[in-house]
């Protein structure tokens, strides 16, 4: 299992394969009346867009840190496990990575309340539509799902900020 996770984390080809298979699966699930060839074409398009975005993101992070994309993946794993590298060069690269990611988190924090408000409004709207139509089962399930998703987003955001602040303080020079 470790080898599969390692291959998936380091390889855009593995990620593309998963996105492609999921795209075909969703096409088959939600567009049963379409031709299977159309599912494949749409899945190829989705895969190209998503992998292009991921490659661009990996290149930006690689440029910001001065490390190869594979090294950035390994450093992210070390950040998640709170492992502080002993090699001075690796510490400098990790410090740049932590600063870059904290900057992204802080920029994203500005929009977080608005996204949560939009999700809350859709949940309330679904409840209102359910109440007016007489069926509350699906709107209640949807609302519980939205609330759980929002709580998970807030928890993950808080955890990421705490983790990156911890790594920033651990990487400070003791001079």
Coordinates of C-alpha atoms in Angstrom, one line a residue:
X1 CA 0.0 0.0 0.0
X2 CA 2.9 2.3 0.8
X3 CA 4.3 1.9 -2.7
X4 CA 0.9 2.8 -4.3
X5 CA 0.6 5.9 -2.2
X6 CA 4.1 6.9 -3.0
X7 CA 3.5 6.3 -6.7
X8 CA 0.3 8.3 -6.6
X9 CA 1.8 11.2 -4.8
X10 CA 4.8 11.5 -7.1
X11 CA 3.3 10.7 -10.5
X12 CA 1.0 12.9 -12.5
X13 CA 0.3 9.9 -14.7
X14 CA -1.1 7.9 -11.8
X15 CA -3.3 10.9 -10.8
X16 CA -4.4 11.3 -14.5
X17 CA -5.3 7.6 -14.6
X18 CA -7.5 7.9 -11.5
X19 CA -9.2 11.1 -12.8
X20 CA -9.8 9.5 -16.2
X21 CA -11.4 6.4 -14.6
X22 CA -13.5 8.5 -12.3
X23 CA -14.6 10.7 -15.2
X24 CA -15.8 7.6 -17.1
X25 CA -17.6 6.3 -14.0
X26 CA -19.4 9.5 -13.4
X27 CA -20.3 9.8 -17.1
X28 CA -21.7 6.3 -17.0
X29 CA -23.6 7.0 -13.8
X30 CA -25.1 10.4 -14.6
X31 CA -25.4 10.2 -18.4
X32 CA -26.7 6.8 -19.1
X33 CA -28.4 7.8 -22.4
X34 CA -25.1 9.1 -24.0
X35 CA -22.8 7.0 -26.0
X36 CA -19.8 5.4 -24.2
X37 CA -17.5 7.2 -26.6
X38 CA -18.8 10.5 -25.3
X39 CA -18.0 9.4 -21.8
X40 CA -14.4 8.7 -22.8
X41 CA -14.0 12.1 -24.7
X42 CA -15.5 14.1 -21.8
X43 CA -13.3 12.2 -19.3
X44 CA -10.2 12.9 -21.4
X45 CA -11.1 16.6 -21.5
X46 CA -11.7 16.7 -17.7
X47 CA -8.4 14.8 -17.1
X48 CA -6.5 17.2 -19.3
X49 CA -7.8 20.3 -17.5
X50 CA -7.3 18.9 -14.0
X51 CA -3.8 17.5 -14.7
X52 CA -2.8 20.8 -16.5
X53 CA -3.9 22.6 -13.3
X54 CA -2.0 20.2 -11.1
X55 CA 1.2 20.5 -13.2
X56 CA 1.0 24.3 -13.1
X57 CA 0.5 24.3 -9.4
X58 CA 3.4 21.9 -8.9
X59 CA 5.6 24.1 -11.1
X60 CA 4.7 27.2 -9.1
X61 CA 5.5 25.6 -5.8
X62 CA 8.7 24.1 -7.2
X63 CA 9.8 27.6 -8.3
X64 CA 8.9 29.2 -5.0
X65 CA 10.9 26.7 -3.0
X66 CA 13.7 26.0 -5.4
X67 CA 13.2 22.2 -5.2
X68 CA 12.1 19.5 -7.6
X69 CA 8.4 18.6 -7.5
X70 CA 9.2 15.1 -6.0
X71 CA 11.2 16.8 -3.2
X72 CA 8.2 19.1 -2.5
X73 CA 6.0 16.1 -2.1
X74 CA 8.4 14.5 0.3
X75 CA 8.7 17.8 2.3
X76 CA 4.9 18.1 2.5
X77 CA 4.8 14.6 3.9
X78 CA 7.4 15.7 6.5
X79 CA 5.3 18.8 7.3
X80 CA 2.2 16.6 7.9
X81 CA 4.2 14.3 10.2
X82 CA 5.9 17.3 12.0
X83 CA 9.3 16.0 11.0
X84 CA 12.0 18.8 11.0
X85 CA 14.9 18.0 8.7
X86 CA 18.4 18.1 10.0
X87 CA 20.1 19.0 6.7
X88 CA 20.5 22.8 6.6
X89 CA 19.8 23.0 2.8
X90 CA 16.6 21.0 3.3
X91 CA 15.6 23.2 6.2
X92 CA 15.9 26.3 4.0
X93 CA 13.8 24.7 1.3
X94 CA 11.2 23.6 3.8
X95 CA 11.1 27.1 5.4
X96 CA 10.4 28.5 1.9
X97 CA 7.7 25.9 1.4
X98 CA 6.1 26.6 4.7
X99 CA 6.1 30.4 4.1
X100 CA 4.6 29.8 0.6
X101 CA 1.8 27.6 1.9
X102 CA 1.1 29.9 4.8
X103 CA 0.8 32.8 2.3
X104 CA -1.7 30.7 0.3
X105 CA -3.7 29.8 3.5
X106 CA -3.8 33.5 4.6
X107 CA -5.0 34.6 1.1
X108 CA -7.7 31.9 1.2
X109 CA -8.8 32.8 4.7
X110 CA -10.1 36.1 3.3
X111 CA -12.7 34.3 1.1
X112 CA -13.6 31.5 3.5
X113 CA -16.5 33.2 5.3
X114 CA -18.1 34.1 1.9
X115 CA -17.8 30.5 0.7
X116 CA -19.3 29.2 3.9
X117 CA -22.1 31.7 3.7
X118 CA -22.9 30.6 0.1
X119 CA -23.0 27.0 1.2
X120 CA -25.2 27.9 4.2
X121 CA -27.6 29.9 1.9
X122 CA -27.9 26.9 -0.5
X123 CA -28.7 24.7 2.5
X124 CA -31.4 27.1 3.8
X125 CA -32.8 27.4 0.3
X126 CA -33.1 23.7 0.0
X127 CA -34.9 23.6 3.3
X128 CA -37.3 26.3 2.1
X129 CA -37.9 24.5 -1.2
X130 CA -38.4 21.2 0.7
X131 CA -40.9 22.8 3.1
X132 CA -42.9 24.4 0.3
X133 CA -43.0 21.2 -1.8
X134 CA -43.9 19.0 1.2
X135 CA -40.8 16.7 1.1
X136 CA -38.2 17.4 3.8
X137 CA -36.2 14.2 3.6
X138 CA -33.7 15.2 0.9
X139 CA -33.3 18.8 2.0
X140 CA -32.6 17.7 5.6
X141 CA -30.0 15.2 4.4
X142 CA -28.5 17.9 2.1
X143 CA -28.4 20.4 5.0
X144 CA -26.7 17.9 7.4
X145 CA -24.2 17.1 4.6
X146 CA -23.5 20.8 4.0
X147 CA -23.1 21.5 7.7
X148 CA -20.8 18.6 8.2
X149 CA -18.7 19.7 5.1
X150 CA -18.4 23.2 6.5
X151 CA -17.3 22.0 9.9
X152 CA -14.7 19.7 8.2
X153 CA -13.4 22.7 6.1
X154 CA -13.1 24.8 9.3
X155 CA -11.3 22.0 11.1
X156 CA -8.9 21.3 8.3
X157 CA -8.2 25.0 7.9
X158 CA -7.4 25.4 11.6
X159 CA -5.3 22.3 11.6
X160 CA -3.3 23.5 8.5
X161 CA -2.6 26.9 10.1
X162 CA -1.6 25.3 13.4
X163 CA 0.7 22.8 11.6
X164 CA 2.4 25.4 9.4
X165 CA 2.9 27.8 12.3
X166 CA 4.4 24.9 14.3
X167 CA 6.8 24.1 11.4
X168 CA 7.7 27.7 10.9
X169 CA 8.7 28.1 14.6
X170 CA 10.6 24.7 14.5
X171 CA 12.6 25.8 11.5
X172 CA 13.7 29.1 12.9
X173 CA 17.4 29.5 13.3
X174 CA 18.5 29.2 16.9
X175 CA 20.8 32.2 16.5

